[in-house]
PDB file of C-alpha atoms in Angstrom:
ATOM      1  CA  GLU B  13      -0.863 -24.242  18.158  1.00  0.00           C
ATOM      2  CA  VAL B  14      -2.306 -27.602  17.184  1.00  0.00           C
ATOM      3  CA  GLN B  15      -6.086 -27.680  17.504  1.00  0.00           C
ATOM      4  CA  LEU B  16      -8.610 -30.418  16.810  1.00  0.00           C
ATOM      5  CA  VAL B  17     -12.279 -29.505  17.126  1.00  0.00           C
ATOM      6  CA  GLU B  18     -14.956 -32.161  16.795  1.00  0.00           C
ATOM      7  CA  SER B  19     -18.598 -31.536  15.948  1.00  0.00           C
ATOM      8  CA  GLY B  20     -21.674 -33.380  14.785  1.00  0.00           C
ATOM      9  CA  GLY B  21     -22.568 -35.365  17.875  1.00  0.00           C
ATOM     10  CA  GLY B  22     -26.093 -35.630  19.222  1.00  0.00           C
ATOM     11  CA  LEU B  23     -29.000 -37.903  19.995  1.00  0.00           C
ATOM     12  CA  VAL B  24     -29.898 -40.509  17.369  1.00  0.00           C
ATOM     13  CA  GLN B  25     -32.238 -43.479  17.382  1.00  0.00           C
ATOM     14  CA  PRO B  26     -30.942 -47.044  17.108  1.00  0.00           C
ATOM     15  CA  GLY B  27     -30.397 -47.895  13.457  1.00  0.00           C
ATOM     16  CA  GLY B  28     -29.866 -44.254  12.591  1.00  0.00           C
ATOM     17  CA  SER B  29     -26.889 -42.417  11.100  1.00  0.00           C
ATOM     18  CA  LEU B  30     -24.655 -39.551  12.116  1.00  0.00           C
ATOM     19  CA  ARG B  31     -21.617 -37.857  10.598  1.00  0.00           C
ATOM     20  CA  LEU B  32     -18.906 -36.503  12.855  1.00  0.00           C
ATOM     21  CA  SER B  33     -16.407 -33.874  11.750  1.00  0.00           C
ATOM     22  CA  CYS B  34     -13.038 -32.809  13.102  1.00  0.00           C
ATOM     23  CA  ALA B  35     -11.545 -29.485  12.068  1.00  0.00           C
ATOM     24  CA  ALA B  36      -7.758 -29.393  12.311  1.00  0.00           C
ATOM     25  CA  SER B  37      -5.506 -26.354  12.521  1.00  0.00           C
ATOM     26  CA  GLY B  38      -2.004 -25.402  13.568  1.00  0.00           C
ATOM     27  CA  PHE B  39      -0.224 -28.166  11.629  1.00  0.00           C
ATOM     28  CA  THR B  40       0.048 -29.600   8.122  1.00  0.00           C
ATOM     29  CA  PHE B  41      -3.015 -31.839   8.311  1.00  0.00           C
ATOM     30  CA  SER B  42      -2.246 -33.682   5.084  1.00  0.00           C
ATOM     31  CA  SER B  43       1.040 -35.022   6.515  1.00  0.00           C
ATOM     32  CA  TYR B  44      -0.401 -37.064   9.380  1.00  0.00           C
ATOM     33  CA  TRP B  45      -2.321 -40.249  10.010  1.00  0.00           C
ATOM     34  CA  MET B  46      -5.533 -39.370  11.858  1.00  0.00           C
ATOM     35  CA  ASN B  47      -7.717 -41.361  14.222  1.00  0.00           C
ATOM     36  CA  TRP B  48     -11.052 -41.584  15.961  1.00  0.00           C
ATOM     37  CA  VAL B  49     -11.083 -42.838  19.554  1.00  0.00           C
ATOM     38  CA  ARG B  50     -14.228 -43.176  21.641  1.00  0.00           C
ATOM     39  CA  GLN B  51     -15.089 -43.397  25.321  1.00  0.00           C
ATOM     40  CA  ALA B  52     -18.413 -44.713  26.556  1.00  0.00           C
ATOM     41  CA  PRO B  53     -19.819 -42.921  29.630  1.00  0.00           C
ATOM     42  CA  GLY B  54     -17.789 -43.892  32.675  1.00  0.00           C
ATOM     43  CA  LYS B  55     -15.719 -46.349  30.639  1.00  0.00           C
ATOM     44  CA  GLY B  56     -12.257 -46.581  29.121  1.00  0.00           C
ATOM     45  CA  LEU B  57     -10.830 -45.609  25.759  1.00  0.00           C
ATOM     46  CA  GLU B  58     -11.513 -47.548  22.568  1.00  0.00           C
ATOM     47  CA  TRP B  59      -9.730 -46.923  19.269  1.00  0.00           C
ATOM     48  CA  VAL B  60     -12.256 -46.789  16.428  1.00  0.00           C
ATOM     49  CA  ALA B  61     -10.428 -46.138  13.165  1.00  0.00           C
ATOM     50  CA  ASN B  62      -7.490 -44.494  11.458  1.00  0.00           C
ATOM     51  CA  ILE B  63      -6.749 -43.127   8.006  1.00  0.00           C
ATOM     52  CA  LYS B  64      -3.546 -42.556   6.087  1.00  0.00           C
ATOM     53  CA  GLN B  65      -2.407 -39.131   4.976  1.00  0.00           C
ATOM     54  CA  ASP B  66      -3.863 -39.434   1.466  1.00  0.00           C
ATOM     55  CA  GLY B  67      -6.891 -41.496   2.503  1.00  0.00           C
ATOM     56  CA  SER B  68      -5.644 -44.560   0.637  1.00  0.00           C
ATOM     57  CA  GLU B  69      -5.571 -46.776   3.733  1.00  0.00           C
ATOM     58  CA  LYS B  70      -8.247 -47.041   6.392  1.00  0.00           C
ATOM     59  CA  TYR B  71      -8.480 -49.409   9.344  1.00  0.00           C
ATOM     60  CA  TYR B  72     -11.255 -50.108  11.822  1.00  0.00           C
ATOM     61  CA  VAL B  73     -11.894 -51.889  15.091  1.00  0.00           C
ATOM     62  CA  ASN B  74     -13.931 -55.037  14.467  1.00  0.00           C
ATOM     63  CA  SER B  75     -17.022 -53.750  16.255  1.00  0.00           C
ATOM     64  CA  VAL B  76     -17.597 -50.949  13.729  1.00  0.00           C
ATOM     65  CA  LYS B  77     -16.460 -52.594  10.491  1.00  0.00           C
ATOM     66  CA  GLY B  78     -19.120 -52.337   7.820  1.00  0.00           C
ATOM     67  CA  ARG B  79     -21.015 -49.658   9.735  1.00  0.00           C
ATOM     68  CA  PHE B  80     -18.553 -46.767  10.156  1.00  0.00           C
ATOM     69  CA  THR B  81     -16.493 -45.027   7.470  1.00  0.00           C
ATOM     70  CA  ILE B  82     -13.557 -42.757   8.167  1.00  0.00           C
ATOM     71  CA  SER B  83     -12.604 -40.160   5.573  1.00  0.00           C
ATOM     72  CA  ARG B  84     -10.720 -36.910   5.230  1.00  0.00           C
ATOM     73  CA  ASP B  85     -10.619 -33.775   3.106  1.00  0.00           C
ATOM     74  CA  ASN B  86      -7.091 -32.402   3.147  1.00  0.00           C
ATOM     75  CA  ALA B  87      -8.150 -29.274   1.275  1.00  0.00           C
ATOM     76  CA  LYS B  88     -10.492 -28.477   4.160  1.00  0.00           C
ATOM     77  CA  ASN B  89      -8.187 -29.773   6.914  1.00  0.00           C
ATOM     78  CA  SER B  90     -11.015 -31.976   8.077  1.00  0.00           C
ATOM     79  CA  LEU B  91     -11.521 -35.525   9.300  1.00  0.00           C
ATOM     80  CA  TYR B  92     -14.881 -37.291   9.228  1.00  0.00           C
ATOM     81  CA  LEU B  93     -16.601 -40.333  10.667  1.00  0.00           C
ATOM     82  CA  GLN B  94     -19.761 -41.528   8.982  1.00  0.00           C
ATOM     83  CA  MET B  95     -21.655 -43.744  11.406  1.00  0.00           C
ATOM     84  CA  ASN B  96     -24.504 -45.918  10.128  1.00  0.00           C
ATOM     85  CA  SER B  97     -26.676 -48.593  11.735  1.00  0.00           C
ATOM     86  CA  LEU B  98     -25.964 -47.101  15.123  1.00  0.00           C
ATOM     87  CA  ARG B  99     -26.439 -49.194  18.241  1.00  0.00           C
ATOM     88  CA  ALA B 100     -26.858 -48.329  21.906  1.00  0.00           C
ATOM     89  CA  GLU B 101     -23.326 -49.562  22.527  1.00  0.00           C
ATOM     90  CA  ASP B 102     -21.986 -46.872  20.184  1.00  0.00           C
ATOM     91  CA  THR B 103     -22.982 -44.247  22.750  1.00  0.00           C
ATOM     92  CA  ALA B 104     -19.744 -42.454  23.657  1.00  0.00           C
ATOM     93  CA  VAL B 105     -17.684 -39.337  23.438  1.00  0.00           C
ATOM     94  CA  TYR B 106     -15.827 -39.471  20.135  1.00  0.00           C
ATOM     95  CA  TYR B 107     -12.353 -37.949  20.009  1.00  0.00           C
ATOM     96  CA  CYS B 108     -10.334 -37.002  16.977  1.00  0.00           C
ATOM     97  CA  ALA B 109      -6.636 -37.715  17.591  1.00  0.00           C
ATOM     98  CA  ARG B 110      -3.391 -37.281  15.667  1.00  0.00           C
ATOM     99  CA  ASP B 111      -0.728 -39.924  15.177  1.00  0.00           C
ATOM    100  CA  PRO B 112       2.542 -38.005  15.639  1.00  0.00           C
ATOM    101  CA  ILE B 113       4.640 -39.269  12.760  1.00  0.00           C
ATOM    102  CA  ILE B 114       4.953 -38.012   9.233  1.00  0.00           C
ATOM    103  CA  ALA B 115       5.575 -41.375   7.599  1.00  0.00           C
ATOM    104  CA  ALA B 116       4.001 -44.163   5.620  1.00  0.00           C
ATOM    105  CA  ARG B 117       3.235 -46.220   8.714  1.00  0.00           C
ATOM    106  CA  PRO B 118       1.568 -44.940  11.896  1.00  0.00           C
ATOM    107  CA  LEU B 119       3.095 -45.157  15.365  1.00  0.00           C
ATOM    108  CA  TYR B 120      -0.213 -46.052  17.013  1.00  0.00           C
ATOM    109  CA  TYR B 121      -0.126 -43.453  19.727  1.00  0.00           C
ATOM    110  CA  PHE B 122      -1.727 -40.026  19.834  1.00  0.00           C
ATOM    111  CA  ASP B 123      -0.036 -36.740  20.612  1.00  0.00           C
ATOM    112  CA  TYR B 124      -2.980 -34.381  20.175  1.00  0.00           C
ATOM    113  CA  TRP B 125      -6.646 -34.920  20.969  1.00  0.00           C
ATOM    114  CA  GLY B 126      -9.751 -32.854  20.405  1.00  0.00           C
ATOM    115  CA  GLN B 127     -12.222 -32.074  23.170  1.00  0.00           C
ATOM    116  CA  GLY B 128     -14.651 -34.732  21.945  1.00  0.00           C
ATOM    117  CA  THR B 129     -18.258 -34.811  20.779  1.00  0.00           C
ATOM    118  CA  LEU B 130     -20.951 -36.863  22.495  1.00  0.00           C
ATOM    119  CA  VAL B 131     -23.007 -39.356  20.516  1.00  0.00           C
ATOM    120  CA  THR B 132     -26.046 -40.812  22.259  1.00  0.00           C
ATOM    121  CA  VAL B 133     -27.906 -43.688  20.642  1.00  0.00           C
ATOM    122  CA  SER B 134     -31.297 -44.111  22.286  1.00  0.00           C
ATOM    123  CA  SER B 135     -34.967 -44.335  21.464  1.00  0.00           C
TER     124      SER B 135
ATOM    125  CA  GLN K  18     -13.195 -56.457  29.192  1.00  0.00           C
ATOM    126  CA  SER K  19     -10.061 -54.621  28.043  1.00  0.00           C
ATOM    127  CA  VAL K  20      -7.216 -56.367  26.221  1.00  0.00           C
ATOM    128  CA  LEU K  21      -4.695 -54.702  28.536  1.00  0.00           C
ATOM    129  CA  THR K  22      -5.175 -55.108  32.285  1.00  0.00           C
ATOM    130  CA  GLN K  23      -4.712 -52.222  34.700  1.00  0.00           C
ATOM    131  CA  PRO K  24      -5.637 -51.965  38.388  1.00  0.00           C
ATOM    132  CA  PRO K  25      -8.904 -50.018  38.755  1.00  0.00           C
ATOM    133  CA  SER K  26      -7.457 -47.672  41.338  1.00  0.00           C
ATOM    134  CA  VAL K  27      -4.297 -46.688  43.184  1.00  0.00           C
ATOM    135  CA  SER K  28      -3.709 -44.137  45.889  1.00  0.00           C
ATOM    136  CA  ALA K  29      -0.847 -42.493  47.715  1.00  0.00           C
ATOM    137  CA  ALA K  30      -0.105 -39.416  49.772  1.00  0.00           C
ATOM    138  CA  PRO K  31       1.199 -36.136  48.361  1.00  0.00           C
ATOM    139  CA  GLY K  32       4.930 -36.265  47.766  1.00  0.00           C
ATOM    140  CA  GLN K  33       4.987 -40.045  47.589  1.00  0.00           C
ATOM    141  CA  LYS K  34       5.553 -42.334  44.614  1.00  0.00           C
ATOM    142  CA  VAL K  35       3.051 -44.583  42.871  1.00  0.00           C
ATOM    143  CA  THR K  36       3.280 -47.131  40.089  1.00  0.00           C
ATOM    144  CA  ILE K  37       0.526 -48.250  37.722  1.00  0.00           C
ATOM    145  CA  SER K  38       0.855 -51.579  35.969  1.00  0.00           C
ATOM    146  CA  CYS K  39      -0.400 -52.587  32.540  1.00  0.00           C
ATOM    147  CA  SER K  40      -0.411 -56.254  31.651  1.00  0.00           C
ATOM    148  CA  GLY K  41      -0.786 -57.665  28.163  1.00  0.00           C
ATOM    149  CA  SER K  42       0.548 -60.407  25.929  1.00  0.00           C
ATOM    150  CA  SER K  43       3.090 -61.135  23.234  1.00  0.00           C
ATOM    151  CA  SER K  44       0.717 -59.840  20.561  1.00  0.00           C
ATOM    152  CA  ASN K  45       0.619 -56.388  22.113  1.00  0.00           C
ATOM    153  CA  ILE K  46       2.952 -55.149  24.863  1.00  0.00           C
ATOM    154  CA  GLY K  47       5.426 -57.958  24.352  1.00  0.00           C
ATOM    155  CA  ASN K  48       6.350 -56.847  20.845  1.00  0.00           C
ATOM    156  CA  ASN K  49       5.285 -53.223  20.585  1.00  0.00           C
ATOM    157  CA  TYR K  50       5.896 -49.837  22.106  1.00  0.00           C
ATOM    158  CA  VAL K  51       3.645 -48.665  24.936  1.00  0.00           C
ATOM    159  CA  SER K  52       2.136 -45.237  25.512  1.00  0.00           C
ATOM    160  CA  TRP K  53       0.454 -43.744  28.557  1.00  0.00           C
ATOM    161  CA  TYR K  54      -2.252 -41.089  28.786  1.00  0.00           C
ATOM    162  CA  GLN K  55      -3.540 -38.912  31.599  1.00  0.00           C
ATOM    163  CA  GLN K  56      -7.207 -37.933  31.626  1.00  0.00           C
ATOM    164  CA  LEU K  57      -8.142 -35.257  34.123  1.00  0.00           C
ATOM    165  CA  PRO K  58     -11.834 -35.156  35.082  1.00  0.00           C
ATOM    166  CA  GLY K  59     -13.988 -33.863  32.253  1.00  0.00           C
ATOM    167  CA  THR K  60     -11.136 -33.424  29.800  1.00  0.00           C
ATOM    168  CA  ALA K  61      -9.627 -35.215  26.822  1.00  0.00           C
ATOM    169  CA  PRO K  62      -6.741 -37.660  27.309  1.00  0.00           C
ATOM    170  CA  LYS K  63      -3.230 -36.216  27.220  1.00  0.00           C
ATOM    171  CA  LEU K  64      -0.110 -38.057  26.084  1.00  0.00           C
ATOM    172  CA  LEU K  65       2.259 -38.653  29.006  1.00  0.00           C
ATOM    173  CA  ILE K  66       4.680 -41.318  27.799  1.00  0.00           C
ATOM    174  CA  TYR K  67       5.405 -42.815  24.374  1.00  0.00           C
ATOM    175  CA  ASP K  68       7.785 -45.474  23.073  1.00  0.00           C
ATOM    176  CA  ILE K  69       7.709 -47.088  26.538  1.00  0.00           C
ATOM    177  CA  HIS K  70       9.689 -44.406  28.379  1.00  0.00           C
ATOM    178  CA  LYS K  71       9.889 -41.158  26.370  1.00  0.00           C
ATOM    179  CA  ARG K  72       8.193 -37.974  27.557  1.00  0.00           C
ATOM    180  CA  PRO K  73       6.697 -35.353  25.221  1.00  0.00           C
ATOM    181  CA  SER K  74       7.875 -31.808  25.636  1.00  0.00           C
ATOM    182  CA  GLY K  75       6.332 -30.254  28.737  1.00  0.00           C
ATOM    183  CA  ILE K  76       5.808 -33.489  30.663  1.00  0.00           C
ATOM    184  CA  PRO K  77       7.828 -33.342  33.896  1.00  0.00           C
ATOM    185  CA  ASP K  78      10.372 -36.034  34.712  1.00  0.00           C
ATOM    186  CA  ARG K  79       8.220 -37.045  37.690  1.00  0.00           C
ATOM    187  CA  PHE K  80       6.503 -39.276  35.128  1.00  0.00           C
ATOM    188  CA  SER K  81       8.395 -42.330  33.881  1.00  0.00           C
ATOM    189  CA  GLY K  82       7.668 -45.471  31.923  1.00  0.00           C
ATOM    190  CA  SER K  83       9.186 -48.924  31.674  1.00  0.00           C
ATOM    191  CA  LYS K  84       8.471 -52.323  30.184  1.00  0.00           C
ATOM    192  CA  SER K  85       9.403 -55.879  31.034  1.00  0.00           C
ATOM    193  CA  GLY K  86       8.189 -58.737  28.901  1.00  0.00           C
ATOM    194  CA  THR K  87       4.449 -58.401  28.447  1.00  0.00           C
ATOM    195  CA  SER K  88       3.928 -55.783  31.147  1.00  0.00           C
ATOM    196  CA  ALA K  89       4.501 -52.054  31.328  1.00  0.00           C
ATOM    197  CA  THR K  90       4.615 -49.682  34.258  1.00  0.00           C
ATOM    198  CA  LEU K  91       3.953 -45.984  34.715  1.00  0.00           C
ATOM    199  CA  GLY K  92       5.705 -44.358  37.649  1.00  0.00           C
ATOM    200  CA  ILE K  93       4.827 -41.031  39.204  1.00  0.00           C
ATOM    201  CA  THR K  94       7.019 -39.468  41.884  1.00  0.00           C
ATOM    202  CA  GLY K  95       6.462 -36.394  44.040  1.00  0.00           C
ATOM    203  CA  LEU K  96       2.697 -36.839  43.834  1.00  0.00           C
ATOM    204  CA  GLN K  97       0.596 -33.689  43.677  1.00  0.00           C
ATOM    205  CA  THR K  98      -3.143 -33.249  44.095  1.00  0.00           C
ATOM    206  CA  GLY K  99      -3.204 -32.119  40.471  1.00  0.00           C
ATOM    207  CA  ASP K 100      -2.110 -35.622  39.439  1.00  0.00           C
ATOM    208  CA  GLU K 101      -5.520 -37.013  40.426  1.00  0.00           C
ATOM    209  CA  ALA K 102      -6.793 -38.421  37.147  1.00  0.00           C
ATOM    210  CA  ASP K 103      -7.454 -41.569  35.172  1.00  0.00           C
ATOM    211  CA  TYR K 104      -4.409 -43.126  33.532  1.00  0.00           C
ATOM    212  CA  TYR K 105      -4.516 -45.372  30.460  1.00  0.00           C
ATOM    213  CA  CYS K 106      -1.908 -47.526  28.772  1.00  0.00           C
ATOM    214  CA  GLY K 107      -2.096 -48.233  25.063  1.00  0.00           C
ATOM    215  CA  THR K 108      -0.314 -50.154  22.342  1.00  0.00           C
ATOM    216  CA  TRP K 109      -0.754 -51.894  18.989  1.00  0.00           C
ATOM    217  CA  ASP K 110      -2.110 -55.434  19.019  1.00  0.00           C
ATOM    218  CA  SER K 111      -0.888 -57.406  16.021  1.00  0.00           C
ATOM    219  CA  SER K 112      -3.443 -60.199  16.477  1.00  0.00           C
ATOM    220  CA  LEU K 113      -6.398 -57.836  16.584  1.00  0.00           C
ATOM    221  CA  SER K 114      -4.848 -55.367  14.104  1.00  0.00           C
ATOM    222  CA  ALA K 115      -6.020 -52.588  16.355  1.00  0.00           C
ATOM    223  CA  VAL K 116      -4.784 -50.099  18.902  1.00  0.00           C
ATOM    224  CA  VAL K 117      -5.770 -51.386  22.329  1.00  0.00           C
ATOM    225  CA  PHE K 118      -6.014 -49.651  25.685  1.00  0.00           C
ATOM    226  CA  GLY K 119      -6.117 -50.709  29.288  1.00  0.00           C
ATOM    227  CA  GLY K 120      -9.297 -50.215  31.261  1.00  0.00           C
ATOM    228  CA  GLY K 121      -7.832 -47.236  33.076  1.00  0.00           C
ATOM    229  CA  THR K 122      -6.568 -46.619  36.600  1.00  0.00           C
ATOM    230  CA  LYS K 123      -7.974 -43.919  38.844  1.00  0.00           C
ATOM    231  CA  LEU K 124      -5.241 -42.232  40.875  1.00  0.00           C
ATOM    232  CA  THR K 125      -6.237 -40.699  44.176  1.00  0.00           C
ATOM    233  CA  VAL K 126      -3.784 -38.458  45.998  1.00  0.00           C
ATOM    234  CA  LEU K 127      -4.869 -38.700  49.594  1.00  0.00           C
TER     235      LEU K 127
END
């Protein structure tokens, strides 16, 4: 059974940093593109970033470029999101999500999602 | 303001049919596949439809998808109270170089 379990969320002050983790199991983690998608309270979904199977390619939504870094450790079946210079508008539930294809290019949809971890940026 | 436009809410009676629209442009829906997600209250999104009209294993054929030009549509027949949820469309936007979603549509089964 495919499982994605996020952790690392919490309350952080504006300008602060936080590192999110996503533990994957039930599939060959190293074969898939992985993503972070967020959802502000009461709002819609926003794609944040994705990373290629070997970590050689990473892409970000404009609003987080230069502040967030996506990474992965295939030996630990884990996905990460390092978030720096956090702003109030980064407050959201952050989901880890899998792109379904085992290929060089992603399909840009998500077949499995974690339960999410809440990040609150507030003083 | 979302790149893809969905109606904020739709409603219908149990057993009836409802459609949810998702409007975009040539840089997104017009030239890319569309996916749809169901988000039940307090839970993570779940993939309902991919590649415009395909259903993952376990998704009943009451759910269908279609696309015409720069718009896509999710159809749900035989509505059940358990279908009450938020529904999101998504696709790749080649101008933004990002995955984009609609703002979501809340389905109420009266």
